[in-house]
Amino acid sequence: FCVQCEVPEGGLVPKSLYRTAEELENEDVSLWTETIYQSASVFKGAPHEVVIEIIDAASVITWDFDVCKGDVVFHLYHSKRAPQPPRKDPLVGQHSSITAPGGNNVQLIDKSWTLGLDYSMVESPLTCKEGESVQGSHVTRWPGFYILQWRFHTMPGSASTNLPRVDDVLASLQVSSHKCKVMYYTEVIGSEDFRLVSSVCVCVCVS
């Protein structure tokens, strides 16, 4: 396997071949996006959210994600109400969908929704550090809409005032330290299939 180098041995690297940290990061993300994983950007004040509709109350939601940059907090919510599709213009409506370098940012939970009334938390928040790989599952108890959320992790004592989501994300776009990236994959499995897979894994481990 041979790679052609445009720089002569012992020579200086021309500035035209310089790569910014953002370009190198996007190249790494492009390699991931050729797989089944999806990329997402998480900003301070602007989490990334994915909705999964469950018809069979005994289904199993599984997730597998890598924290490529920054620290995030993972949440799982349930709602009987269907979140409205996000709008492309973040200045319009109650939701936003922003295309950022290296990944999308989609917000589905309406700002007017109240936790405990319009939607509920079904898994305890999980803080995930940069470089960690996380796998998990949740056995659903009710049909409806389950929302997976990755939120920017704010250190205790450094939380800012509650700015509107749009204002906060636009400000965060200018500050790399207020940006996280995750690569994720989700799947819904029937409870019978999940138990079958679990049994096979147990048998393999025991043997």
PDB file of N, CA, C and O in Angstrom, residues 44-45 152-162 168 177-178:
ATOM      1  N   LYS A  44     -23.828  24.237  23.705  1.00  0.00           N
ATOM      2  CA  LYS A  44     -24.272  24.704  25.005  1.00  0.00           C
ATOM      3  C   LYS A  44     -25.633  25.371  24.849  1.00  0.00           C
ATOM      4  O   LYS A  44     -25.788  26.351  24.150  1.00  0.00           O
ATOM      5  N   GLY A  45     -26.652  24.806  25.495  1.00  0.00           N
ATOM      6  CA  GLY A  45     -28.007  25.334  25.371  1.00  0.00           C
ATOM      7  C   GLY A  45     -28.798  24.761  24.219  1.00  0.00           C
ATOM      8  O   GLY A  45     -29.965  25.093  24.049  1.00  0.00           O
ATOM      9  N   PHE A 152     -25.191  19.218  26.245  1.00  0.00           N
ATOM     10  CA  PHE A 152     -23.876  19.724  26.610  1.00  0.00           C
ATOM     11  C   PHE A 152     -23.705  19.649  28.121  1.00  0.00           C
ATOM     12  O   PHE A 152     -24.581  20.061  28.883  1.00  0.00           O
ATOM     13  N   HIS A 153     -22.581  19.088  28.566  1.00  0.00           N
ATOM     14  CA  HIS A 153     -22.344  18.939  30.008  1.00  0.00           C
ATOM     15  C   HIS A 153     -21.702  20.211  30.558  1.00  0.00           C
ATOM     16  O   HIS A 153     -20.598  20.587  30.161  1.00  0.00           O
ATOM     17  N   THR A 154     -22.407  20.859  31.463  1.00  0.00           N
ATOM     18  CA  THR A 154     -21.911  22.070  32.098  1.00  0.00           C
ATOM     19  C   THR A 154     -21.390  21.724  33.483  1.00  0.00           C
ATOM     20  O   THR A 154     -22.086  21.082  34.273  1.00  0.00           O
ATOM     21  N   MET A 155     -20.169  22.139  33.763  1.00  0.00           N
ATOM     22  CA  MET A 155     -19.584  21.858  35.065  1.00  0.00           C
ATOM     23  C   MET A 155     -20.365  22.570  36.160  1.00  0.00           C
ATOM     24  O   MET A 155     -20.864  23.677  35.956  1.00  0.00           O
ATOM     25  N   PRO A 156     -20.501  21.943  37.329  1.00  0.00           N
ATOM     26  CA  PRO A 156     -21.217  22.588  38.436  1.00  0.00           C
ATOM     27  C   PRO A 156     -20.605  23.944  38.783  1.00  0.00           C
ATOM     28  O   PRO A 156     -19.387  24.084  38.850  1.00  0.00           O
ATOM     29  N   GLY A 157     -21.494  24.917  38.952  1.00  0.00           N
ATOM     30  CA  GLY A 157     -21.036  26.251  39.306  1.00  0.00           C
ATOM     31  C   GLY A 157     -20.752  27.136  38.120  1.00  0.00           C
ATOM     32  O   GLY A 157     -20.525  28.333  38.269  1.00  0.00           O
ATOM     33  N   SER A 158     -20.763  26.534  36.889  1.00  0.00           N
ATOM     34  CA  SER A 158     -20.480  27.332  35.700  1.00  0.00           C
ATOM     35  C   SER A 158     -21.705  27.490  34.825  1.00  0.00           C
ATOM     36  O   SER A 158     -21.612  27.964  33.703  1.00  0.00           O
ATOM     37  N   ALA A 159     -22.868  27.070  35.333  1.00  0.00           N
ATOM     38  CA  ALA A 159     -24.086  27.178  34.533  1.00  0.00           C
ATOM     39  C   ALA A 159     -24.456  28.636  34.344  1.00  0.00           C
ATOM     40  O   ALA A 159     -24.406  29.442  35.268  1.00  0.00           O
ATOM     41  N   SER A 160     -24.845  28.982  33.153  1.00  0.00           N
ATOM     42  CA  SER A 160     -25.238  30.353  32.858  1.00  0.00           C
ATOM     43  C   SER A 160     -26.738  30.488  33.008  1.00  0.00           C
ATOM     44  O   SER A 160     -27.450  29.545  33.307  1.00  0.00           O
ATOM     45  N   THR A 161     -27.214  31.691  32.801  1.00  0.00           N
ATOM     46  CA  THR A 161     -28.651  31.920  32.884  1.00  0.00           C
ATOM     47  C   THR A 161     -29.346  31.208  31.748  1.00  0.00           C
ATOM     48  O   THR A 161     -28.737  30.870  30.738  1.00  0.00           O
ATOM     49  N   ASN A 162     -30.636  30.964  31.894  1.00  0.00           N
ATOM     50  CA  ASN A 162     -31.391  30.236  30.884  1.00  0.00           C
ATOM     51  C   ASN A 162     -31.693  31.141  29.697  1.00  0.00           C
ATOM     52  O   ASN A 162     -32.696  31.831  29.663  1.00  0.00           O
ATOM     53  N   ASP A 168     -28.616  30.935  22.417  1.00  0.00           N
ATOM     54  CA  ASP A 168     -27.505  30.215  23.017  1.00  0.00           C
ATOM     55  C   ASP A 168     -26.713  29.435  21.982  1.00  0.00           C
ATOM     56  O   ASP A 168     -25.485  29.426  21.992  1.00  0.00           O
ATOM     57  N   SER A 177     -15.205  25.602  22.478  1.00  0.00           N
ATOM     58  CA  SER A 177     -15.274  24.913  23.766  1.00  0.00           C
ATOM     59  C   SER A 177     -16.707  24.645  24.191  1.00  0.00           C
ATOM     60  O   SER A 177     -16.945  23.911  25.142  1.00  0.00           O
ATOM     61  N   HIS A 178     -17.659  25.254  23.485  1.00  0.00           N
ATOM     62  CA  HIS A 178     -19.075  25.051  23.791  1.00  0.00           C
ATOM     63  C   HIS A 178     -19.725  24.111  22.784  1.00  0.00           C
ATOM     64  O   HIS A 178     -20.929  24.166  22.579  1.00  0.00           O
TER      65      HIS A 178
END
